[in-house]
CSV table of C-alpha atoms in Angstrom, one decimal:
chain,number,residue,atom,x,y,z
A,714,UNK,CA,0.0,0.0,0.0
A,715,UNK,CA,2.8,2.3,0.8
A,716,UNK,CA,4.3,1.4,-2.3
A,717,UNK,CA,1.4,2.6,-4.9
A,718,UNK,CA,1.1,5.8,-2.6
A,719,UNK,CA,4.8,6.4,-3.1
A,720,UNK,CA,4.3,5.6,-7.2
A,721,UNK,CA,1.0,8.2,-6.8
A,722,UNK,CA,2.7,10.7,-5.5
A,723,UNK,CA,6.0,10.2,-7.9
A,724,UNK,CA,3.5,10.4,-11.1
A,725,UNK,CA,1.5,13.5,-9.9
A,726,UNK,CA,4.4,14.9,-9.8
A,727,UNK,CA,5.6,14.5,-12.6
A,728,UNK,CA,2.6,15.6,-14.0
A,729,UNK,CA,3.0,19.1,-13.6
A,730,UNK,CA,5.8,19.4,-15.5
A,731,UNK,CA,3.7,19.3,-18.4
A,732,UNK,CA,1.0,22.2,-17.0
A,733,UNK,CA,1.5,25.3,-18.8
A,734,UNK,CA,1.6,28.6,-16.7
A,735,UNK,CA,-1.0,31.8,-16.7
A,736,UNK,CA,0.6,34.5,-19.5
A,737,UNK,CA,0.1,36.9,-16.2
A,738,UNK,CA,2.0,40.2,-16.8
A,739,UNK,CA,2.9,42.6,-14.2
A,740,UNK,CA,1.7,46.3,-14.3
A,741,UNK,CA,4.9,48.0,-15.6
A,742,UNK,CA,4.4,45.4,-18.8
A,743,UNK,CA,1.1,46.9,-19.2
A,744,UNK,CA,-0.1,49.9,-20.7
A,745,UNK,CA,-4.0,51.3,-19.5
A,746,UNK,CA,-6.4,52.5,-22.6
A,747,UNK,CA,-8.6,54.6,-20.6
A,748,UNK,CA,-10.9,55.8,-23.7
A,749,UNK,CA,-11.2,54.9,-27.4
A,750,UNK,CA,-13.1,57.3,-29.6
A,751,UNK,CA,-14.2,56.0,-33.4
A,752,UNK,CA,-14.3,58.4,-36.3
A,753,UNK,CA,-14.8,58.4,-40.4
A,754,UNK,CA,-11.9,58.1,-42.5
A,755,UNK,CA,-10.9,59.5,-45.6
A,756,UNK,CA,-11.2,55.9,-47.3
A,757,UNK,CA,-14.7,54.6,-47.2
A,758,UNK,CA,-14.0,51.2,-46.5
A,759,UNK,CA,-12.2,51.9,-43.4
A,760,UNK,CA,-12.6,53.8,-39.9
A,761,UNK,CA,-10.2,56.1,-37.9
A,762,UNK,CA,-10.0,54.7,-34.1
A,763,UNK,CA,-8.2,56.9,-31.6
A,764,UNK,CA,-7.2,55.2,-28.1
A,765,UNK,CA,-6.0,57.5,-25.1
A,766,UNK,CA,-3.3,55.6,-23.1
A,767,UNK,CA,-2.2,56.3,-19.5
A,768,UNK,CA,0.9,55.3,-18.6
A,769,UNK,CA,1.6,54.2,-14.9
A,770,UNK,CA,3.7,57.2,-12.8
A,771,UNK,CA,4.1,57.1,-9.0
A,772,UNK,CA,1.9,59.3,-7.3
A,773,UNK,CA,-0.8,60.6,-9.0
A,774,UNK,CA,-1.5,63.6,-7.1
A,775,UNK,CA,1.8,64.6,-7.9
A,776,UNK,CA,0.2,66.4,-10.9
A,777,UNK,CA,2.3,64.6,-13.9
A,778,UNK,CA,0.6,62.9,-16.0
A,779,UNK,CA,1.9,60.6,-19.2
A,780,UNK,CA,-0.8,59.4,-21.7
A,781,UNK,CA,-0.2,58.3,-25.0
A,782,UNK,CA,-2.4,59.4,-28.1
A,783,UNK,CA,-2.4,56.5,-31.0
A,784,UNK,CA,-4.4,56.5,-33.8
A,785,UNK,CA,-5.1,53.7,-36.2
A,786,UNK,CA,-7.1,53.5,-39.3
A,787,UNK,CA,-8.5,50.0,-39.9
A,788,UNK,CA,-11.8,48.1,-41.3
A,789,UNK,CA,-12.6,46.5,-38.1
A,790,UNK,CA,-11.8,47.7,-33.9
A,791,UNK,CA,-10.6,44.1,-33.2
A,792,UNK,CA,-8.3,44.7,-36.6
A,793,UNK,CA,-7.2,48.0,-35.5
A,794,UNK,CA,-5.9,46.4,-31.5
A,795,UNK,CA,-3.7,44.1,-33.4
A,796,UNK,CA,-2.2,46.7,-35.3
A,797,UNK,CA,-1.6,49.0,-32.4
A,798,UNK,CA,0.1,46.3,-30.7
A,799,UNK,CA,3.0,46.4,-33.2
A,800,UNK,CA,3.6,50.0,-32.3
A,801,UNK,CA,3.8,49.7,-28.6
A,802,UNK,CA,6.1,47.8,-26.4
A,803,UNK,CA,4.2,46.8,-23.7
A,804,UNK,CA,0.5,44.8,-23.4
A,805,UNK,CA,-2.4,47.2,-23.9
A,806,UNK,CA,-4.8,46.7,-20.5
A,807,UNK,CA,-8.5,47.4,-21.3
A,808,UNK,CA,-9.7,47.1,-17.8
A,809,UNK,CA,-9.4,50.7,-17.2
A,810,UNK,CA,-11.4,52.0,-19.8
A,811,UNK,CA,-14.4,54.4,-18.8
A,812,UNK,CA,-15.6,55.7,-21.9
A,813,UNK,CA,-15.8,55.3,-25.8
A,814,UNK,CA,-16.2,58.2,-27.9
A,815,UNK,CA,-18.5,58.5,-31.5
A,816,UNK,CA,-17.5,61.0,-33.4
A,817,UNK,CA,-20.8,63.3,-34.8
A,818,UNK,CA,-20.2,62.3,-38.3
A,819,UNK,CA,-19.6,58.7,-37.9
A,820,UNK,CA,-22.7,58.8,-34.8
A,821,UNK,CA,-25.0,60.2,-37.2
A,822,UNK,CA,-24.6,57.0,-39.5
A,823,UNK,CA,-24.4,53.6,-37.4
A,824,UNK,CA,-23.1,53.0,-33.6
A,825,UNK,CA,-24.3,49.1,-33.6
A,826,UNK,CA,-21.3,47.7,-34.5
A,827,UNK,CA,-19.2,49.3,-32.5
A,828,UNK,CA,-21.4,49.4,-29.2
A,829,UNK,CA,-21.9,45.3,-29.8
A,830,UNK,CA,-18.6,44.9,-29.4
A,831,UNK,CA,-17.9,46.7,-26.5
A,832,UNK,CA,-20.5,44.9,-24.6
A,833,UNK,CA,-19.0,41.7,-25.6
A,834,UNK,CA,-15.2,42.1,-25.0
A,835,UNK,CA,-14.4,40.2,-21.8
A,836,UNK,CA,-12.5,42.6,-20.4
A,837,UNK,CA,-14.5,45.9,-21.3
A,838,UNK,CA,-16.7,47.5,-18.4
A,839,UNK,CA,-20.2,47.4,-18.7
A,840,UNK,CA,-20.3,51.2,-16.4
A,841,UNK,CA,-18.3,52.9,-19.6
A,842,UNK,CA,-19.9,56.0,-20.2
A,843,UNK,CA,-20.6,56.8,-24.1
A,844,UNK,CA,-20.6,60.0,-25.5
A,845,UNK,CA,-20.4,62.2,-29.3
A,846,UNK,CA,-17.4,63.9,-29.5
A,847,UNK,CA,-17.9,67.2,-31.5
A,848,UNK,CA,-16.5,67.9,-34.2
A,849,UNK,CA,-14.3,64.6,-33.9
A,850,UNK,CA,-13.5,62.1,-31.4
A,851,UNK,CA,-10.0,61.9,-31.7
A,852,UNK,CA,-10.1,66.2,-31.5
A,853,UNK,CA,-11.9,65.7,-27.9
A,854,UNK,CA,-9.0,62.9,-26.4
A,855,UNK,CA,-6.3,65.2,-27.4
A,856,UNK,CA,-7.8,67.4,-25.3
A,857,UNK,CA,-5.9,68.0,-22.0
A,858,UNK,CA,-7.5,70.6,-19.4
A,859,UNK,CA,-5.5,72.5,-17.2
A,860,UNK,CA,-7.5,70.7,-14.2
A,861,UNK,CA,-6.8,67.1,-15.3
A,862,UNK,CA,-4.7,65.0,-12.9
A,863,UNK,CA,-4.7,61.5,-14.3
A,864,UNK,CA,-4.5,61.4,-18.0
A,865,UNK,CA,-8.0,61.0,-19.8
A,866,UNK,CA,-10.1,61.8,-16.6
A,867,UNK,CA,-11.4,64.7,-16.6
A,868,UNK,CA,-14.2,63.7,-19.4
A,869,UNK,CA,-15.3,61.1,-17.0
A,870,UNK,CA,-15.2,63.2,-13.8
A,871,UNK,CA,-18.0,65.1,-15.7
A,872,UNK,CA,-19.6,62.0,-17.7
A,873,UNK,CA,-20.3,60.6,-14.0
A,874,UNK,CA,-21.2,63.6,-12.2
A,875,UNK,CA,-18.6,62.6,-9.7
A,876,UNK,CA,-16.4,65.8,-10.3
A,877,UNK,CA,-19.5,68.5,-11.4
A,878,UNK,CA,-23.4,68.3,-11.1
A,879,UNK,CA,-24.5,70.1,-14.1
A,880,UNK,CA,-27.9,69.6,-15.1
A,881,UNK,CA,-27.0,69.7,-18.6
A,882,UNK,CA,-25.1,66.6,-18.7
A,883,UNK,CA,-27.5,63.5,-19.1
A,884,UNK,CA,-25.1,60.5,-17.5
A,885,UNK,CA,-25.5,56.9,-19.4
A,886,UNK,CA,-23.9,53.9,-19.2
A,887,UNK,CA,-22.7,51.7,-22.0
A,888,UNK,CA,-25.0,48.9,-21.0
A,889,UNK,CA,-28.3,51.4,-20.8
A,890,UNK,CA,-27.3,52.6,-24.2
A,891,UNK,CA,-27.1,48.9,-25.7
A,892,UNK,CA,-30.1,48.2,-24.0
A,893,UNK,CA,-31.9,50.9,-25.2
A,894,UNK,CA,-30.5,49.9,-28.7
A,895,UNK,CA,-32.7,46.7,-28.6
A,896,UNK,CA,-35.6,47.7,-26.2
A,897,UNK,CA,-39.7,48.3,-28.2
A,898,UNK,CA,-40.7,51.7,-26.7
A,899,UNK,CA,-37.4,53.4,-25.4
A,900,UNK,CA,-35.0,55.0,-27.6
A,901,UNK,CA,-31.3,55.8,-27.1
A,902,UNK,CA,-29.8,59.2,-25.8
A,903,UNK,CA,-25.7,60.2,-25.3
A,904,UNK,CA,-24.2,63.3,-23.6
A,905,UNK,CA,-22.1,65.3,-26.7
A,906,UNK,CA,-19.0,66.4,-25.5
A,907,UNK,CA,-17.4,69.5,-27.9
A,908,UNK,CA,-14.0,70.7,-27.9
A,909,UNK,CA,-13.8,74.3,-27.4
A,910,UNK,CA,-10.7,76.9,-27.3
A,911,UNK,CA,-7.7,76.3,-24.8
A,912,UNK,CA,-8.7,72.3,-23.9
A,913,UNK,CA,-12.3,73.5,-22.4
A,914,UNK,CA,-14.5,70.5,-22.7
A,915,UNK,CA,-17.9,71.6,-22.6
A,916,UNK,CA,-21.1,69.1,-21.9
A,917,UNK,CA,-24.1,70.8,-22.4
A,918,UNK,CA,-26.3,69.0,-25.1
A,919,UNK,CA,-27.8,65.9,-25.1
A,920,UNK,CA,-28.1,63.7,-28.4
A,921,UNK,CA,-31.1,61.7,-29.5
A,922,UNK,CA,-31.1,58.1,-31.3
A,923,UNK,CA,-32.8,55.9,-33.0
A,924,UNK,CA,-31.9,52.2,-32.3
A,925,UNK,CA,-28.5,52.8,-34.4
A,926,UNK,CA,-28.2,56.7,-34.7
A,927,UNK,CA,-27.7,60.0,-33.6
A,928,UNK,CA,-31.1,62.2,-35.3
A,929,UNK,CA,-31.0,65.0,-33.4
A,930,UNK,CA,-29.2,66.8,-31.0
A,931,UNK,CA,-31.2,69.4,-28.4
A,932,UNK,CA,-30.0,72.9,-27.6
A,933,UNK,CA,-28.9,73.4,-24.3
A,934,UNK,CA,-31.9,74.9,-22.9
A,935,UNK,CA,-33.9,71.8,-23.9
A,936,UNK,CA,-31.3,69.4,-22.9
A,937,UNK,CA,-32.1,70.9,-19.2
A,938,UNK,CA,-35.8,70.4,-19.6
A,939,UNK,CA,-35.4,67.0,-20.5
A,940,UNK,CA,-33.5,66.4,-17.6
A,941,UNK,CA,-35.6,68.0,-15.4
A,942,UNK,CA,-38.6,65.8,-16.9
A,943,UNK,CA,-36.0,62.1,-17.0
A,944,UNK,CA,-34.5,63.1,-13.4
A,945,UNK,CA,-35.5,63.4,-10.3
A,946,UNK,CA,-34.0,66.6,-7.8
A,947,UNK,CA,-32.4,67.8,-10.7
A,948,UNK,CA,-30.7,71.0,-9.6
A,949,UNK,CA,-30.8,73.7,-11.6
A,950,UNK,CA,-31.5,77.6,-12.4
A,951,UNK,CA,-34.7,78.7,-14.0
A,952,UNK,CA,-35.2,82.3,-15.0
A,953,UNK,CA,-37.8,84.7,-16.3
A,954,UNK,CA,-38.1,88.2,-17.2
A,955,UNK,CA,-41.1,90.5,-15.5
A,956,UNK,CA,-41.2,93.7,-16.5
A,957,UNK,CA,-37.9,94.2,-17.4
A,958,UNK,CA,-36.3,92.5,-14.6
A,959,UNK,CA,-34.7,89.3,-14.5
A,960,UNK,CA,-35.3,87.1,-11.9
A,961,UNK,CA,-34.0,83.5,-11.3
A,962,UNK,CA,-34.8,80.8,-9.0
A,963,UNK,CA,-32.7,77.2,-8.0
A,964,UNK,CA,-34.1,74.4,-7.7
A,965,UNK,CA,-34.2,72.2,-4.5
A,966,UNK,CA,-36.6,69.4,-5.1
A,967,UNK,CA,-37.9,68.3,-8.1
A,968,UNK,CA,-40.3,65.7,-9.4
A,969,UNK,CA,-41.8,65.5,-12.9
A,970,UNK,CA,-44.7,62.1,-13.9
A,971,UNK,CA,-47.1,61.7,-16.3
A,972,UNK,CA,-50.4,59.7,-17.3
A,973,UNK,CA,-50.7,58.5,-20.7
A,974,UNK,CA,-54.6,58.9,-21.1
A,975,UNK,CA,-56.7,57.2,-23.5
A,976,UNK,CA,-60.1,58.4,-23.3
A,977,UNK,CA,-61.4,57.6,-26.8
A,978,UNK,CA,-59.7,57.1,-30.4
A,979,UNK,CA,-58.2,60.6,-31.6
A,980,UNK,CA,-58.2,62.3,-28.2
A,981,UNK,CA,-55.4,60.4,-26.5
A,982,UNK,CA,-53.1,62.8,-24.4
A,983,UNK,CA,-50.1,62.6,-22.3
A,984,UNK,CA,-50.9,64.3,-19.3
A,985,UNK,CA,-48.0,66.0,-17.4
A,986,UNK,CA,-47.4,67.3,-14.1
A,987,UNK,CA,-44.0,68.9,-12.9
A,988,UNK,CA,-44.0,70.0,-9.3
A,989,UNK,CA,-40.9,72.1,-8.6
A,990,UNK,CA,-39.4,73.4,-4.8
A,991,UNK,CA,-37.2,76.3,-5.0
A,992,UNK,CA,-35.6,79.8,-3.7
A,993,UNK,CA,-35.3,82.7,-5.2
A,994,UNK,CA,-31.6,83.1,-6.4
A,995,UNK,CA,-31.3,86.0,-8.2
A,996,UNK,CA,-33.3,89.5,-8.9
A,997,UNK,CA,-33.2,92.7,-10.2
A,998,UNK,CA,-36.0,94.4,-9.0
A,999,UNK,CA,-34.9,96.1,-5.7
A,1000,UNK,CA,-38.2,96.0,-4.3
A,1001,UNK,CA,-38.8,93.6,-1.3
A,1002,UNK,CA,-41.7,91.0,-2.4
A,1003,UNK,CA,-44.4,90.6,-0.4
A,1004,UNK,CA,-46.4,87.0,-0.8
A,1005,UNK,CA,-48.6,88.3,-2.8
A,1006,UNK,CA,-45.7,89.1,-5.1
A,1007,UNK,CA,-44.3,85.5,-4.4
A,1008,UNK,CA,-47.4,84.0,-5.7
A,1009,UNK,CA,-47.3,86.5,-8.9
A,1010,UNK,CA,-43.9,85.3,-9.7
A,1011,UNK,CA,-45.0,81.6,-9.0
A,1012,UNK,CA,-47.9,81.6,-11.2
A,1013,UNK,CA,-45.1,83.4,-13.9
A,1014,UNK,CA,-43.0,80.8,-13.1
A,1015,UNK,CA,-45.9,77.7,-14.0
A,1016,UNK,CA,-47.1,79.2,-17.3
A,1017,UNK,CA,-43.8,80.1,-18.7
A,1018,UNK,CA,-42.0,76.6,-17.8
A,1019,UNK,CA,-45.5,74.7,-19.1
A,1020,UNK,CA,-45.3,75.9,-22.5
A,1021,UNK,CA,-41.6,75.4,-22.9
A,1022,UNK,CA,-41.5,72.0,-22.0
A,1023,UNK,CA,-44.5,71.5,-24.0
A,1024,UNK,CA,-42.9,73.1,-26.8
A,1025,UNK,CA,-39.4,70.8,-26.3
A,1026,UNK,CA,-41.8,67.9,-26.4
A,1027,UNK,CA,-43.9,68.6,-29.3
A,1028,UNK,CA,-40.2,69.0,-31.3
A,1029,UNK,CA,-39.3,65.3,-29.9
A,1030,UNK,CA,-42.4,64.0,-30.9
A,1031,UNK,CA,-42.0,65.1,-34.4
A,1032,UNK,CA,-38.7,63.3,-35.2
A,1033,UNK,CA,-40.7,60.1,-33.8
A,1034,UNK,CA,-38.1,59.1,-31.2
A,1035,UNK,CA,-38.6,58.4,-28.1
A,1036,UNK,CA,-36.1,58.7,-25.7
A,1037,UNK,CA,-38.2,59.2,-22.3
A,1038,UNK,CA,-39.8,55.9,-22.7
A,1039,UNK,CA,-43.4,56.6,-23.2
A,1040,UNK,CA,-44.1,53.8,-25.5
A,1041,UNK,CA,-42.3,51.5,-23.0
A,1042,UNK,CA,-44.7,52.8,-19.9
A,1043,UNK,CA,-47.6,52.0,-22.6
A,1044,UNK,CA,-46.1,49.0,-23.2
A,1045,UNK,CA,-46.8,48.0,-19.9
A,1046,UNK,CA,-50.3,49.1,-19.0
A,1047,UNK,CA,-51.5,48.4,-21.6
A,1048,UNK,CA,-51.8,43.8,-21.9
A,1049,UNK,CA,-52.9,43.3,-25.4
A,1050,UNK,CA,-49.2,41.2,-25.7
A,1051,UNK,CA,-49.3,41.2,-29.7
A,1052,UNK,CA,-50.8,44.5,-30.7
A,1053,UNK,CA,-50.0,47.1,-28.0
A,1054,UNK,CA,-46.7,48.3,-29.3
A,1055,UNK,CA,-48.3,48.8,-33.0
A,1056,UNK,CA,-51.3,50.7,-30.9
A,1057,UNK,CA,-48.7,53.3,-29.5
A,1058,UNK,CA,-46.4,53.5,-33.0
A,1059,UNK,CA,-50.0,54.8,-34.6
A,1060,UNK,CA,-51.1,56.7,-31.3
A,1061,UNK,CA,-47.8,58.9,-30.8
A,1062,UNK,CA,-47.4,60.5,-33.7
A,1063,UNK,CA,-51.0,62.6,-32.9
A,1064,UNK,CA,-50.8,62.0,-29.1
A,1065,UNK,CA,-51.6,65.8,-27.3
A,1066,UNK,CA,-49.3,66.8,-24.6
A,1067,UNK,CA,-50.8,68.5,-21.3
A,1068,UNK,CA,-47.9,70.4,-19.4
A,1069,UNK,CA,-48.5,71.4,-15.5
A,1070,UNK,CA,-45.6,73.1,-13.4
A,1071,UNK,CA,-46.4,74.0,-10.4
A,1072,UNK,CA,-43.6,76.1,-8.8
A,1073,UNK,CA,-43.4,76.5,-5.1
A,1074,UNK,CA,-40.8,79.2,-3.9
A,1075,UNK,CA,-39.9,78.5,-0.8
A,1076,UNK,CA,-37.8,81.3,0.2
A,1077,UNK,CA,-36.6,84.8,-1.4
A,1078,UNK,CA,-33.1,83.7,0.0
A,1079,UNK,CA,-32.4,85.8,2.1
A,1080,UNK,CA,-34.0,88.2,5.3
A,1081,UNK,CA,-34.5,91.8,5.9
């Protein structure tokens, strides 16, 4: 007996002389692609991709930062890693990557491909943030603001809403978007990030998709109304003029929800209601209101903001997207499981919107 567990032991040994080792590769043998933007090329048949490489320094709040700014042009993204690889000397590391950026031109024809792959790559994060890059994407990663510490973060500091709270920047992940992509009644939207003078990156537009492309892209007054309507507590300044004077208010709470009401055929209606808390920020009138005055301004307040997010919706509505997901909320009241989708294609198209803001100021902001 002691014999064949001697022999045992003797041949698992041997054994692992023949296992082959993990290709594990230390971190100064790797170089991190934190964002990859895709743009069209000159050649038809081929596209332009741009990936932004950080390379490992000591202490990152040193303020040094090394990145690395290759660009490949190449039929296929898979193609254009293998080609990269011959120019660097180290293993790229896609583990790091938070965002991928679509250049307007090449957004405005087909994103499919390129988003399918990046959900399917092993080692790519679901929680990337997508975004257009105006006017291209590899214009916006040579970008390198004054304020950026770690090469390539200061897009996703504001993609995240971890460095600024804006409430023009409308935050999506990479697996919202690809679900969106796919999804009967919801349509896909993307923060558009645009290059500007001295390495300012400004976010302050949101695009709208259909399942593969960008159609339109709102100003930045309605990219804040949308917000307000998608978010909830969005804070933000709202502003009107009254006789002359400006005045301004910021919001503290805010809740927008809607009814989709189908009384009979031709009269359907979306029924809106918007209920906003705020304080008086800002005004130029140097007269002390009274709350009589406060109720003036309020009502102001409701019937301006009503018809301008009425108007904002009424401009979605006619491109036939839609990216706040009323067709999916129909979708799902609505149990007729093989015809309601077809009922809401024909129903929004005509459907009537009915805006209500009610405005509550809570406070002129400050006290006499």
């Amino acid at each position: 007996m002691k014999t064949l567990k001697r022999w045992l032991v003797v041949f698992l040994c041997g054994s692992l002389i023949f296992l082959s080792g993990c290709e594990f590769r230390d971190i100064d043998l790797r170089l991190f692609v934190v964002s990859i933007g895709i743009d069209l090329s000159e050649n038809p048949q081929m596209y332009r991709f741009t990936f932004k490489i950080a390379i490992p320094t000591g202490d990152p709040m040193s303020g040094e930062e090394k990145s690395l700014l290759i660009t490949q042009e190449s039929v296929s993204i898979a193609q254009a890693i293998r080609e990269v690889k011959s120019k660097v000397d180290k293993e790229l590391d896609f583990g790091h990557c938070k965002g991928v950026m679509y250049g307007e031109p090449y957004a405005r024809r087909d994103i499919s491909k390129i988003q399918d792959w990046t959900v399917r790559r092993r080692d790519m994060q679901l929680l990337m943030y997508p975004a257009v890059a105006v006017p291209t994407a590899e214009e916006v990663l040579k970008a390198e603001p004054p304020t950026e510490r770690i090469a390539g973060n200061a897009i996703f500091l504001a993609l995240s809403e971890e460095g600024t709270e804006s409430p023009f920047i409308t935050k999506t992940y990479s697996f919202d978007l690809t679900r969106r992509m796919v999804e009967r009644g919801e349509d896909p939207v993307m923060p558009v990030v645009e290059i500007m003078g001295n390495n300012i990156l400004n976010i302050n537009r949101v695009a709208l998709m259909d399942k593969k492309k960008v159609k339109m892209i709102l100003s930045p007054d309605d990219t804040r109304l949308f917000n307000l309507l998608d978010l909830r507590n969005l804070s933000t300044n709202l502003g009107i003029t009254e006789n002359g004077n400006l005045l301004e208010i910021n919001t503290d709470r805010t809740r927008a929800k809607y009814k989709i009401r189908k009384d009979k055929a031709g009269h359907e209606a979306i029924d809106y209601t918007i209920r906003i808390t705020a304080i008086l920020e800002e005004k130029e009138d140097p007269q002390q209101f009274t709350p009589e005055d406060l109720k003036r301004v309020e009502d102001k307040f409701n019937k301006h903001l009503s018809q301008e997010i009425k108007d904002m919706l009424v401009k979605v509505q006619k491109t036939g997207l839609d990216p706040l997901g009323f067709g999916l909320r129909y979708g799902g009241t609505h149990w007729n499981n093989n015809t309601e989708m077809e009922e809401w294609a024909d129903m929004y198209p005509q459907i009537k919107f009915n805006v209500n803001v009610k405005v509550t100021i809570k406070s002129t902001g400050y006290k006499r």
